[in-house]
Tab-separated table of C-alpha atoms and ligand atoms in Angstrom:
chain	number	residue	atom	x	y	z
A	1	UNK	CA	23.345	-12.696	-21.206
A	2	UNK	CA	21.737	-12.797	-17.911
A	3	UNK	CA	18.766	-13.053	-16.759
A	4	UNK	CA	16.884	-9.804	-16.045
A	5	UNK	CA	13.859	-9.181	-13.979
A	6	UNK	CA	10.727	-8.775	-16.388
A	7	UNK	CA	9.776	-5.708	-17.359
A	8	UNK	CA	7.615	-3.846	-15.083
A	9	UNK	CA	8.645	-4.995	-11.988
A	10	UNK	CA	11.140	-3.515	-9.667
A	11	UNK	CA	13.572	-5.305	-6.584
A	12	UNK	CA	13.198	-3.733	-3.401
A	13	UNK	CA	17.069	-3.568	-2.325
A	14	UNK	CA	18.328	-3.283	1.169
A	15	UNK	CA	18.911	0.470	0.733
A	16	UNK	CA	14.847	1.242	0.282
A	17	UNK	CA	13.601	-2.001	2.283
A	18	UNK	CA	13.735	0.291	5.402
A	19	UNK	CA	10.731	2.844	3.458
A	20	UNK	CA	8.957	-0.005	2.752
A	21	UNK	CA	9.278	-1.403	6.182
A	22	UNK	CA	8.985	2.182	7.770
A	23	UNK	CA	5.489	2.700	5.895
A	24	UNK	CA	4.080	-0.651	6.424
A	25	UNK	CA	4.507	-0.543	9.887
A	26	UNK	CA	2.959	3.074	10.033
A	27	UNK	CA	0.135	2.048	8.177
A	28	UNK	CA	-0.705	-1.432	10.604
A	29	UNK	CA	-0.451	0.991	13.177
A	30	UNK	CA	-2.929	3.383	12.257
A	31	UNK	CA	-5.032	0.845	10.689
A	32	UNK	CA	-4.990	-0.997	14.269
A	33	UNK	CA	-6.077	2.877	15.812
A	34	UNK	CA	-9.062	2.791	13.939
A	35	UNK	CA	-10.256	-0.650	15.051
A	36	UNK	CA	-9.820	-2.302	11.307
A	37	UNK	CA	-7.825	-5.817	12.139
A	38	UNK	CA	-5.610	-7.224	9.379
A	39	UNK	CA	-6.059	-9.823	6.904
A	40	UNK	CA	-4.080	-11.596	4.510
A	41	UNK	CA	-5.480	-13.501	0.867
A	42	UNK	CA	-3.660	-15.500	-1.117
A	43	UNK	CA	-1.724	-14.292	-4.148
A	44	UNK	CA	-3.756	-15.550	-6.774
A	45	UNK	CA	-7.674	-16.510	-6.840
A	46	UNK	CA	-10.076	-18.371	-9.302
A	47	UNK	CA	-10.206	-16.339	-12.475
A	48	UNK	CA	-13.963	-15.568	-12.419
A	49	UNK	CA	-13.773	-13.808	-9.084
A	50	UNK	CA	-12.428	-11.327	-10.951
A	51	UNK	CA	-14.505	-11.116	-13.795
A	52	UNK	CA	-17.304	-11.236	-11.298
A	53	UNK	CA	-16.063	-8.737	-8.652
A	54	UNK	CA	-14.061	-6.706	-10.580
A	55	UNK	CA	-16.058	-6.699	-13.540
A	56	UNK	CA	-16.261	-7.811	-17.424
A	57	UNK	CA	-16.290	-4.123	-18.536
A	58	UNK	CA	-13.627	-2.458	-16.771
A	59	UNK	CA	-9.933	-2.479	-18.156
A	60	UNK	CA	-8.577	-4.523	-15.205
A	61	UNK	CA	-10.490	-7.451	-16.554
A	62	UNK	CA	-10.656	-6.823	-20.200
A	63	UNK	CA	-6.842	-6.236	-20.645
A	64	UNK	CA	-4.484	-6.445	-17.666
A	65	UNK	CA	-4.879	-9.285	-15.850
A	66	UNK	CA	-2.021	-11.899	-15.167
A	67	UNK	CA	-4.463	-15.120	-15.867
A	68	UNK	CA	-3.149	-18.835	-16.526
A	69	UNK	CA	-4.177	-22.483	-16.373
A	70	UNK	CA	-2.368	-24.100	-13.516
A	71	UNK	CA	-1.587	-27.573	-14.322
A	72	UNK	CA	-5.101	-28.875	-12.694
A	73	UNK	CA	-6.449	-26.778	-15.633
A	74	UNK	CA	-7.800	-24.079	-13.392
A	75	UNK	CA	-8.494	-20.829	-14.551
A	76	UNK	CA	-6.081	-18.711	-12.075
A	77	UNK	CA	-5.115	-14.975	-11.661
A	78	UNK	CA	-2.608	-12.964	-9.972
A	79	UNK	CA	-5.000	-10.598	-7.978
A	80	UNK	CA	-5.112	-7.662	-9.818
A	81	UNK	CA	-6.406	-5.414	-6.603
A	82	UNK	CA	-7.709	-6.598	-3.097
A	83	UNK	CA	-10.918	-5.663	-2.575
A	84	UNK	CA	-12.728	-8.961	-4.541
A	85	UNK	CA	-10.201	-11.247	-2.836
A	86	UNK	CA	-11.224	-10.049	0.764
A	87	UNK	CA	-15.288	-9.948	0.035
A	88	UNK	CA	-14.507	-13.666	-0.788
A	89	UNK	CA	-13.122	-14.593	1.973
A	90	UNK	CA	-15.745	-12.378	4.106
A	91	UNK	CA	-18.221	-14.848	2.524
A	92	UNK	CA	-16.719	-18.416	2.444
A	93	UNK	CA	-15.406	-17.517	6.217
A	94	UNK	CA	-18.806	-16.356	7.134
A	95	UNK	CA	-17.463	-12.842	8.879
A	96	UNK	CA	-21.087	-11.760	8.643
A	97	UNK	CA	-21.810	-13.492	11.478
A	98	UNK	CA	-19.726	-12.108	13.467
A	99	UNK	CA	-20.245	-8.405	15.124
A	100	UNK	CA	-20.459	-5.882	12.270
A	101	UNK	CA	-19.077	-3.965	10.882
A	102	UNK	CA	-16.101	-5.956	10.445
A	103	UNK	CA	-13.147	-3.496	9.792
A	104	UNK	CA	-10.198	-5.227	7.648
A	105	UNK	CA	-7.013	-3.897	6.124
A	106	UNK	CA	-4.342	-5.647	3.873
A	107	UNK	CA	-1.067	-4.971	2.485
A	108	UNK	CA	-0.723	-7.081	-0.434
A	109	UNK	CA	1.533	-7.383	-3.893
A	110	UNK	CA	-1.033	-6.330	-6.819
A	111	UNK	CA	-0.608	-7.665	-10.735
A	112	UNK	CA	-1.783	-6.082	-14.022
A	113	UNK	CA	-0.702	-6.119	-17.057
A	114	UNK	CA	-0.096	-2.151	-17.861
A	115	UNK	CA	2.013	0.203	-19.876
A	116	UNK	CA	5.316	0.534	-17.364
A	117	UNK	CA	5.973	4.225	-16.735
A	118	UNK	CA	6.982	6.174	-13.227
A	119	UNK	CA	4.469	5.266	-10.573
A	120	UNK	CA	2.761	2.317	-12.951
A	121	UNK	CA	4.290	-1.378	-12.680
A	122	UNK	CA	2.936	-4.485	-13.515
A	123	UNK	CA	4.072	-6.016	-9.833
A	124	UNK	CA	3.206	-3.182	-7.291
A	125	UNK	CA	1.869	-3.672	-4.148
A	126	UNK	CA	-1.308	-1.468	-2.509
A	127	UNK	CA	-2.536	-0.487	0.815
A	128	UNK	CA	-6.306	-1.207	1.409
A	129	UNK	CA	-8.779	-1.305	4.252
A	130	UNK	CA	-12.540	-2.124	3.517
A	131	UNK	CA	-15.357	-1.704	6.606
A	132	UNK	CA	-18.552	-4.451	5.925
A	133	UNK	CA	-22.201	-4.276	7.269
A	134	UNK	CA	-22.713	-0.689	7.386
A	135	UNK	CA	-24.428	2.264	5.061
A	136	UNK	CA	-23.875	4.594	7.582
A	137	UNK	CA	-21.703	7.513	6.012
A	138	UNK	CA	-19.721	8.094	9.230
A	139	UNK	CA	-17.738	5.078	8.180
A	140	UNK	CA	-17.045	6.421	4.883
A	141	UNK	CA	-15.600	9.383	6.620
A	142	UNK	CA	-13.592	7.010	8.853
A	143	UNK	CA	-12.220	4.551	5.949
A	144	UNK	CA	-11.075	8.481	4.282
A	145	UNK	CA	-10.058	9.298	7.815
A	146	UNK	CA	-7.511	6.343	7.841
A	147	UNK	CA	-5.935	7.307	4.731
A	148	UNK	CA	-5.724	11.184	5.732
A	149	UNK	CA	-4.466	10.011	9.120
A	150	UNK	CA	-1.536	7.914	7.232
A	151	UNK	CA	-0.773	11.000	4.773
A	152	UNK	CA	-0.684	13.586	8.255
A	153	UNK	CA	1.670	11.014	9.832
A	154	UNK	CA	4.152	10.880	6.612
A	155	UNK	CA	4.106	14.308	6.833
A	156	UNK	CA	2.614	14.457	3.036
A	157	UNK	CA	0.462	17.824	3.517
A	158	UNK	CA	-0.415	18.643	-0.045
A	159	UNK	CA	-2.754	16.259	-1.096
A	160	UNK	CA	-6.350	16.836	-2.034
A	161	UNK	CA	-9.495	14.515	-1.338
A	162	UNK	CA	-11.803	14.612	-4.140
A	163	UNK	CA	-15.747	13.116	-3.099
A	164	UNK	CA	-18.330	12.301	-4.785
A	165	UNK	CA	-21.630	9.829	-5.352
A	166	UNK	CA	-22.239	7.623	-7.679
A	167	UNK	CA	-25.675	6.933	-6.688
A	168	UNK	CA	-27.584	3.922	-6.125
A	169	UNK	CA	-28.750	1.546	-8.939
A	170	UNK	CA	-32.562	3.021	-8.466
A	171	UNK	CA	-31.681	6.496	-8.929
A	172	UNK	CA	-28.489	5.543	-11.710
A	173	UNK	CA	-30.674	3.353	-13.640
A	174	UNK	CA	-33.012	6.773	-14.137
A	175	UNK	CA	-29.999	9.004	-14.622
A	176	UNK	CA	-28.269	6.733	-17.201
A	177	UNK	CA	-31.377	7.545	-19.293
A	178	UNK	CA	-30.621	10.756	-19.255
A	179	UNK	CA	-27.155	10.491	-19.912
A	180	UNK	CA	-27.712	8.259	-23.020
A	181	UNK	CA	-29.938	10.799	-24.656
A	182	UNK	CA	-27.631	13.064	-24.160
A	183	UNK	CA	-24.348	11.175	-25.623
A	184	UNK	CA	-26.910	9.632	-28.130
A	185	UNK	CA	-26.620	12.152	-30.836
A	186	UNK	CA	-22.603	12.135	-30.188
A	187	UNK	CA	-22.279	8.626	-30.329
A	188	UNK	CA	-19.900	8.864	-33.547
A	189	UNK	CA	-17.495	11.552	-32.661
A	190	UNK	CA	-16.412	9.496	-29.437
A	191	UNK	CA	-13.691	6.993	-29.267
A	192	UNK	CA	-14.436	3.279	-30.306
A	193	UNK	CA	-14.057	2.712	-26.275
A	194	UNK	CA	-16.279	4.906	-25.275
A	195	UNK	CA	-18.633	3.834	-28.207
A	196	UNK	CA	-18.166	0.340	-26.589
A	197	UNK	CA	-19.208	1.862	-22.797
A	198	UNK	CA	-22.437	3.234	-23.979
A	199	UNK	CA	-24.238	0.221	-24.063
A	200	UNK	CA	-22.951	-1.764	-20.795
A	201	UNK	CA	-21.075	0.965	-18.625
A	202	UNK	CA	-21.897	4.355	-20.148
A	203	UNK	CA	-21.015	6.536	-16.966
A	204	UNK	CA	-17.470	5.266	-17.688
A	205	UNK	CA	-17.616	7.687	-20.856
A	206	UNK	CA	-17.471	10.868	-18.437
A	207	UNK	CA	-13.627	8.967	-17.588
A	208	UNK	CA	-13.009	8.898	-20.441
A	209	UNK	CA	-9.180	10.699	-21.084
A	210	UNK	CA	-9.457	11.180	-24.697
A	211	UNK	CA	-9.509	14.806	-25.781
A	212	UNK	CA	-11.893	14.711	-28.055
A	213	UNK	CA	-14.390	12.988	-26.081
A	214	UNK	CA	-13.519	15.454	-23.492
A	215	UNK	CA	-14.700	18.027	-25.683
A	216	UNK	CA	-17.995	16.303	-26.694
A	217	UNK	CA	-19.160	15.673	-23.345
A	218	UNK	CA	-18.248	19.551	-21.888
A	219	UNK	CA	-22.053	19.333	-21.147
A	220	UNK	CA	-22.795	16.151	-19.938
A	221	UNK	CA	-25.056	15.604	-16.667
A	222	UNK	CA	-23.204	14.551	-13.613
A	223	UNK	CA	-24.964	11.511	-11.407
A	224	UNK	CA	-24.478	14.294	-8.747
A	225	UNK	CA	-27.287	16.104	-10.113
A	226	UNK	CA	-29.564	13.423	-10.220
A	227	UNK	CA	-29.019	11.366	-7.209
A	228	UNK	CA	-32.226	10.415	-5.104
A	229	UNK	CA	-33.415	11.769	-1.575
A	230	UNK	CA	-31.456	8.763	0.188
A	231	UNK	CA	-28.254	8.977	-1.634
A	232	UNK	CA	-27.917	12.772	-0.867
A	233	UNK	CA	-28.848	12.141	2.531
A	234	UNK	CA	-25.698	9.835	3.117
A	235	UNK	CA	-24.047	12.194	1.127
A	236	UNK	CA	-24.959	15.064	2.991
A	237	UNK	CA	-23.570	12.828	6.069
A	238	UNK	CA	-20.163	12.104	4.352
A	239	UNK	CA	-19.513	15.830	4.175
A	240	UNK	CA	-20.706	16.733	7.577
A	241	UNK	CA	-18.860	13.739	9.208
A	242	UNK	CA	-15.623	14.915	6.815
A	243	UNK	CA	-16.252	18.875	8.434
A	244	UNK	CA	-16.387	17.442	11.716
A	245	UNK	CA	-13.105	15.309	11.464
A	246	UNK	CA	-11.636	18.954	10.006
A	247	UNK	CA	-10.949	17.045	6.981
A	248	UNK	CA	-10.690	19.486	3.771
A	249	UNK	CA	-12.404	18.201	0.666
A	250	UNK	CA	-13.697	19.600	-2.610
A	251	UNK	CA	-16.705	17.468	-4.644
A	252	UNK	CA	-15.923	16.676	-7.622
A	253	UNK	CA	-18.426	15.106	-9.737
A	254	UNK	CA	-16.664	13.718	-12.659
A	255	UNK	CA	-15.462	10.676	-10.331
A	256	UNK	CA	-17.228	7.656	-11.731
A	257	UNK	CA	-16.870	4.381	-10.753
A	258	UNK	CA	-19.619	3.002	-13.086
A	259	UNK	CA	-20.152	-0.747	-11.986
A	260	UNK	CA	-23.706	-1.813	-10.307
A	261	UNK	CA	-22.433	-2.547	-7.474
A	262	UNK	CA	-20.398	0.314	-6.578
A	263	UNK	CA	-22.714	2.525	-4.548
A	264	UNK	CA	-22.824	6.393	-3.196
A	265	UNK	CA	-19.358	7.354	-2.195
A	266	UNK	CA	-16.843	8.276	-4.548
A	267	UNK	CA	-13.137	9.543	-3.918
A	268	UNK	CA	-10.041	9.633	-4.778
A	269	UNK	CA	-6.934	11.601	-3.174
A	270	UNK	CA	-4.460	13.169	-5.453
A	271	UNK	CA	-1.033	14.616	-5.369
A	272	UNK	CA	-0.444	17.259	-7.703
A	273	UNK	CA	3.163	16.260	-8.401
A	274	UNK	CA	3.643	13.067	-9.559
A	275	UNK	CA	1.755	13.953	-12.852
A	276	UNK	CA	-0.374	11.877	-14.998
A	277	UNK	CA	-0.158	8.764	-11.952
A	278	UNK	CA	-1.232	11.609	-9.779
A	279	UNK	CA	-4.633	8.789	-7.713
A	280	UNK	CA	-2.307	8.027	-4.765
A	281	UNK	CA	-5.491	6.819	-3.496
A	282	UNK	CA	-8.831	5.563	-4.969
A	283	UNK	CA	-12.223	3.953	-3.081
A	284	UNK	CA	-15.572	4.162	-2.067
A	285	UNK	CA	-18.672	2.268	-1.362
A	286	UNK	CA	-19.953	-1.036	-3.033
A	287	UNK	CA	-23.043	-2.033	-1.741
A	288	UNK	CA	-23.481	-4.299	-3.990
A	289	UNK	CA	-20.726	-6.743	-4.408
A	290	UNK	CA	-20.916	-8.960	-1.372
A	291	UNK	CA	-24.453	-9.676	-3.085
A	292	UNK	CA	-23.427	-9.948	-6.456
A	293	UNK	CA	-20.207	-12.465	-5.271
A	294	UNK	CA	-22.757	-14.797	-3.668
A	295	UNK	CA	-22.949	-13.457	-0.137
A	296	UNK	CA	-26.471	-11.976	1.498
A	297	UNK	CA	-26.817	-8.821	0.804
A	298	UNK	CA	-24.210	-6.685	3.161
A	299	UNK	CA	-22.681	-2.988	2.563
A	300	UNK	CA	-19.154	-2.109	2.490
A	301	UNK	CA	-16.629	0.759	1.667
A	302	UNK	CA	-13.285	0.800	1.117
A	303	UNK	CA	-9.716	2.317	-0.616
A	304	UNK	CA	-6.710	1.071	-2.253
A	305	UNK	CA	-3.416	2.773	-1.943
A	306	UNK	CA	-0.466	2.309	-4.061
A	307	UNK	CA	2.620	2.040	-1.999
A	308	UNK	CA	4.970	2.980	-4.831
A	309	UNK	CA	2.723	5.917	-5.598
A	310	UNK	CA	3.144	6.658	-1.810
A	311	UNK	CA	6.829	6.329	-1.623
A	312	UNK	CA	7.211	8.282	-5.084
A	313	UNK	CA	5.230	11.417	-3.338
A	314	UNK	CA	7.538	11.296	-0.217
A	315	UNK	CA	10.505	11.568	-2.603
A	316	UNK	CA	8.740	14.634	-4.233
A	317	UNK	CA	7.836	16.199	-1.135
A	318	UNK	CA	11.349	15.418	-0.016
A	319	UNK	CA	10.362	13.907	3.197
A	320	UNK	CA	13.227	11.648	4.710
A	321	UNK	CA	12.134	8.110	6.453
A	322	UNK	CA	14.370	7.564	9.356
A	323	UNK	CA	17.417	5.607	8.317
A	324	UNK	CA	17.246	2.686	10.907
A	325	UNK	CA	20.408	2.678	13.144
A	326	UNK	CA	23.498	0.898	12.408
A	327	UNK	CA	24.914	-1.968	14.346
A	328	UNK	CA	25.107	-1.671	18.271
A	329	UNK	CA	28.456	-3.715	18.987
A	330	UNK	CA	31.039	-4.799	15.782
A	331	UNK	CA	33.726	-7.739	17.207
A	332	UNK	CA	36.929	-7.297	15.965
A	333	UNK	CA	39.329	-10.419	16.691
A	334	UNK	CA	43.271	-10.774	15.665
A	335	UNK	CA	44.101	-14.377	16.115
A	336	UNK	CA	42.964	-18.201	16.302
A	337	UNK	CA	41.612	-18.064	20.063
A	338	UNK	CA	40.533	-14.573	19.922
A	339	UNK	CA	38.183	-15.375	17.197
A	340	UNK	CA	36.755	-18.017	19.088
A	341	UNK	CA	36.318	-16.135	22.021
A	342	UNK	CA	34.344	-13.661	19.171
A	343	UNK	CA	32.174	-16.541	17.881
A	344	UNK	CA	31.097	-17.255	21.569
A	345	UNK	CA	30.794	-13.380	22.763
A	346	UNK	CA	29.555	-12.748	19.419
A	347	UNK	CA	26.256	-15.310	19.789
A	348	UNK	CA	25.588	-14.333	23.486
A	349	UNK	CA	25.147	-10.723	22.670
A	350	UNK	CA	22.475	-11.198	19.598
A	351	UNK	CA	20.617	-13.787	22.346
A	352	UNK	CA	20.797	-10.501	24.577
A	353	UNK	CA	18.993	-8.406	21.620
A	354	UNK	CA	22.463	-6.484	20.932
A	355	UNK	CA	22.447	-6.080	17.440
A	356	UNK	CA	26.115	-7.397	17.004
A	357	UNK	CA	28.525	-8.672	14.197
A	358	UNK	CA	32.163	-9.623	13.338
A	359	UNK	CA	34.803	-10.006	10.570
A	360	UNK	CA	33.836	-13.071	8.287
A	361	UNK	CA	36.512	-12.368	5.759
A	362	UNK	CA	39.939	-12.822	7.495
A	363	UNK	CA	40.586	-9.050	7.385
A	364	UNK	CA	43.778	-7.444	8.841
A	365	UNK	CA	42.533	-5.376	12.167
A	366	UNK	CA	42.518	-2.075	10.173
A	367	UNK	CA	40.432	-3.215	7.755
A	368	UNK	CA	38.233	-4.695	10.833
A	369	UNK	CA	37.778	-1.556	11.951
A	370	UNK	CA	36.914	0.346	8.366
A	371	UNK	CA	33.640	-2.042	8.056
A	372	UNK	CA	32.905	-1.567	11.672
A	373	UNK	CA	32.882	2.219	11.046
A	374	UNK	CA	30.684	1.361	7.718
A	375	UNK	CA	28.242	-0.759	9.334
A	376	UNK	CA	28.063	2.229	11.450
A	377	UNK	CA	29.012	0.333	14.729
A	378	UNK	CA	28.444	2.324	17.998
A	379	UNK	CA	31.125	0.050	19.726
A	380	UNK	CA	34.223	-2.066	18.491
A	381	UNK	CA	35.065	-4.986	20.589
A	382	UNK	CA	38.616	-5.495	20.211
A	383	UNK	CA	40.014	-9.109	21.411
A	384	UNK	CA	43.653	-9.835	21.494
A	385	UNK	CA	46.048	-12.659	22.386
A	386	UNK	CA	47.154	-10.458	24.992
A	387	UNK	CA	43.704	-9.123	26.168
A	388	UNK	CA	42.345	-12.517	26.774
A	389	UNK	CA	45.519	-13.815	28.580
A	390	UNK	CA	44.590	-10.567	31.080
A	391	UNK	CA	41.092	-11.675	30.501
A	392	UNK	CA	40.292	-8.350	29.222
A	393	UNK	CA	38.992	-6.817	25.916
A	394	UNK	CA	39.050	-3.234	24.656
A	395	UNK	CA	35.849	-1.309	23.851
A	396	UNK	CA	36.459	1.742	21.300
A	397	UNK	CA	33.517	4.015	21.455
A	398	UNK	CA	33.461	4.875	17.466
A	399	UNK	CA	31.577	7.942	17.656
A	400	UNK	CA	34.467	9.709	19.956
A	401	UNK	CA	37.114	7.591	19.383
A	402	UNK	CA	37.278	7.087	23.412
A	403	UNK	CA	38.908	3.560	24.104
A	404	UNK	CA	38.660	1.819	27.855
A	405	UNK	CA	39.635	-1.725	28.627
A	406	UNK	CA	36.163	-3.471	30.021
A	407	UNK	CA	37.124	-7.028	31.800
A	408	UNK	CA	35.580	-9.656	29.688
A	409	UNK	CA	33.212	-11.378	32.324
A	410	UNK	CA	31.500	-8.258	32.558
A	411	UNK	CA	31.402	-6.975	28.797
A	412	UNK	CA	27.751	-7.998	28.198
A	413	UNK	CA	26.470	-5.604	31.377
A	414	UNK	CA	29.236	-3.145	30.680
A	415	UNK	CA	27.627	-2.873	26.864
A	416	UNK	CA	23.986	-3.129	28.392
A	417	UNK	CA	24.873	0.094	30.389
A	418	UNK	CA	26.518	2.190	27.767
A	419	UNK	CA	23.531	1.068	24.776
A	420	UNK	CA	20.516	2.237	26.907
B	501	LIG	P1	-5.076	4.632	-12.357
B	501	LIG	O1	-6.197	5.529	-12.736
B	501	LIG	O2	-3.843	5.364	-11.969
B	501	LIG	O3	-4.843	3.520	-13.331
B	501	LIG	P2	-6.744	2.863	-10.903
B	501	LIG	O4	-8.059	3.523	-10.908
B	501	LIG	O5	-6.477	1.745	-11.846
B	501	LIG	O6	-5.580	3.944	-11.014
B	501	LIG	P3	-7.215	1.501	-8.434
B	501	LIG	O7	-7.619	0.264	-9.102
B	501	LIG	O8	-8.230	2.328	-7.735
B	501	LIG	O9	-6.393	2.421	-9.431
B	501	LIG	O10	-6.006	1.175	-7.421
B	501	LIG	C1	-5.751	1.939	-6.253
B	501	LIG	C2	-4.357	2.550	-6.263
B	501	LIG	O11	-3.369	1.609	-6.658
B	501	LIG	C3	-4.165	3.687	-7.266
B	501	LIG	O12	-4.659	4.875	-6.747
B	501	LIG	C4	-2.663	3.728	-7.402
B	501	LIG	O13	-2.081	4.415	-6.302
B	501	LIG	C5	-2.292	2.269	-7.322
B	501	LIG	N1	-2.076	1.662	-8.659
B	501	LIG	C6	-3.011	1.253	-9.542
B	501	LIG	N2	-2.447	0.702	-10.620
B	501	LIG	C7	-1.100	0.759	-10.412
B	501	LIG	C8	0.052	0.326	-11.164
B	501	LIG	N3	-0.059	-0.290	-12.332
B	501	LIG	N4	1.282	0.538	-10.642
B	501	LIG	C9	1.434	1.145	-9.436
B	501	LIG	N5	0.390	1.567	-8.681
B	501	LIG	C10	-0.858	1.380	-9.150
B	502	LIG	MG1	-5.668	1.662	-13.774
């Protein structure tokens, strides 16, 4: 038998590279609008980065991580999301000393070790920007602004942007008191995970997507509710920076993040078709991870987008990408110095940045002209034995089917002219 790709990953053929292509480009492009400059980590990272930035009590790092021993006996993983791999290098490159905030955005190839189903691989790639050195909730707006931006562009209209804050650890600290009182008396009727979270991560428990801890926590306080004076200020300024940027949002505070070092903002953006793997986009603010990965103390906020999420949504809103164009000029030669004269005409007009090609097969003219008309050629370049003895060729205009002899000295300009 042969070999198949493993199972939950997916090729990229030619006849969807051009998506890919079309949204990556759209996405540098806005990023690069915004200020935020790109950067690019390696595919795999020590192990404990992970287990420190990601952290021990979240499923990423308990169960779906892509982790080895390379053959130095390192402990390696596939990244499993961006964010920890770019606060690492923000620290061993020392970007806090350079003018803040420093605005960043990747496109990179994610791995974890998940259930395959539509819109959930175990090789999919995200989207991701992340904006260092600032608390100030205007660029929380912006890093929301970006992804809005990208979604208005795509023309993806029916999304909705879910906020809310997780607080700060002063005023979470105080609220997860409250919280475990509450869930204390409930403690056996909720799932063994959740039983697990109560201890180490218990705001994870109001994530939880088991019905009947659903049911048991109906009642449960929100870290909304219980934020302090500081953390509703910035909130306050998330939502009036949001209004101003006529960005529609609705707070919704049963987004929990849970982790120390995940700070204040909250939000995810969600498309209401692609069912259960409806988060096209997920983020927020993590004041304290730059600390807690060894770097001084510095803000930051960020997102990560998955582009197979994305691409799924433009299929459901059935919004075309633009098929790129076919091929400018196809050469069709009958003959042993006709063909040469192709290989020569043929390399001269690529060096010109005509997108050009020719038979490779040793097809009969007909069939010449069949895959220039499925290449979607604009013009067929027909050279003869006769042609070139009047130093001539003839130029068929596929589109109308108009044919004119050009003189072959000229056929570069002649094609220049008629391409523009
Ligand atoms: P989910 O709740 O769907 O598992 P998540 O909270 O694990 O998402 P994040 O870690 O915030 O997701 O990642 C950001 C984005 O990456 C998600 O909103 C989603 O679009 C995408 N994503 C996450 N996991 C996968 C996956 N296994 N396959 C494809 N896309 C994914
Ligand atoms: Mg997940």
């Amino acid at each position: 038998m042969s070999i198949q790709a493993p199972r939950g990953t997916r090729d990229v053929l030619p006849s969807e590279a051009y998506k890919w292509n079309y949204v990556e480009s759209l996405f540098r492009e806005i990023c690069e609008k915004f200020g935020y400059k790109e950067i690019r980590t390696p595919i795999f990272e020590h192990t404990e980065l992970f287990h420190r930035g990601v952290g021990e009590t979240t499923d990423i790092v308990q169960k779906e991580m892509y982790s080895f021993k390379d053959n130095g006996g390192r402990e390696i993983t596939l990244k499993p999301e961006g964010t920890a791999p770019v606060v690492r290098s923000f620290i061993e490159n020392k970007l806090y000393a350079e003018p803040q905030p420093m605005k960043l955005f990747y496109i990179t190839p994610c791995f974890r070790y998940e259930r395959p189903q539509s819109g959930r691989l175990r090789a999919f790639h995200q989207f991701g920007v992340e904006a260092f050195g600032t608390s100030s909730p205007s660029v929380d707006a912006e890093v929301i602004g970006i992804a809005m931006a990208f979604y208005r562009k795509l023309g993806i209209t029916n999304l909705e942007l879910r906020i809310n804050s997780v607080g700060c650890p002063e005023c979470r600290n105080k609220y997860n008191e409250k919280l475990k009182e509450y869930l204390r008396g409930k403690l056996d009727k909720l799932c063994k995970t959740c039983q697990d979270r109560f201890d180490r991560n218990p705001m994870r428990i109001i994530d939880c997507k088991t019905d009947s801890c659903k049911e048991e926590i109906k009642d449960v306080p929100y870290m909304l509710d219980h934020i302090c004076e500081e953390c509703k200020t910035d909130f306050e300024g998330l939502k009036e920076n949001l209004t101003l940027m006529e960005i529609a949002y609705t707070v919704d505070p049963t987004i929990v993040r849970g982790l120390d070092y995940y700070t204040k903002t909250a939000f995810e953006i969600v498309s209401r078709e692609i069912g259960a793997q409806g988060t096209v986009c997920g983020g927020g603010r993590y004041d304290g991870l730059i600390g807690c990965l060894g770097g001084p103390a510095t803000p930051g906020v960020g997102f990560g987008m998955g582009i197979e999420r994305l691409l799924l949504t433009l299929q459901n809103n059935q919004i075309e990408i633009p098929k790129p164009s076919g091929l400018d000029i196809f050469i069709a030669a009958i003959g042993e110095r006709p063909s040469k004269e192709a290989v020569r005409l043929l390399h001269k007009l690529r060096l010109e940045g005509i997108s050009a090609d020719k038979d490779h097969m040793n097809r009969s003219l007909k069939a010449q002209f069949k895959y220039a008309d499925k290449q979607q050629a604009a013009y067929t370049v027909v050279i003869g034995d006769d042609e070139l003895e009047k130093d001539i060729v003839q130029l068929k205009n596929m589109d109308s089917g108009n044919q004119e002899e050009i003189k072959l000295s000229n056929i570069i300009q002649e094609l220049k002219n008629r391409l523009k």
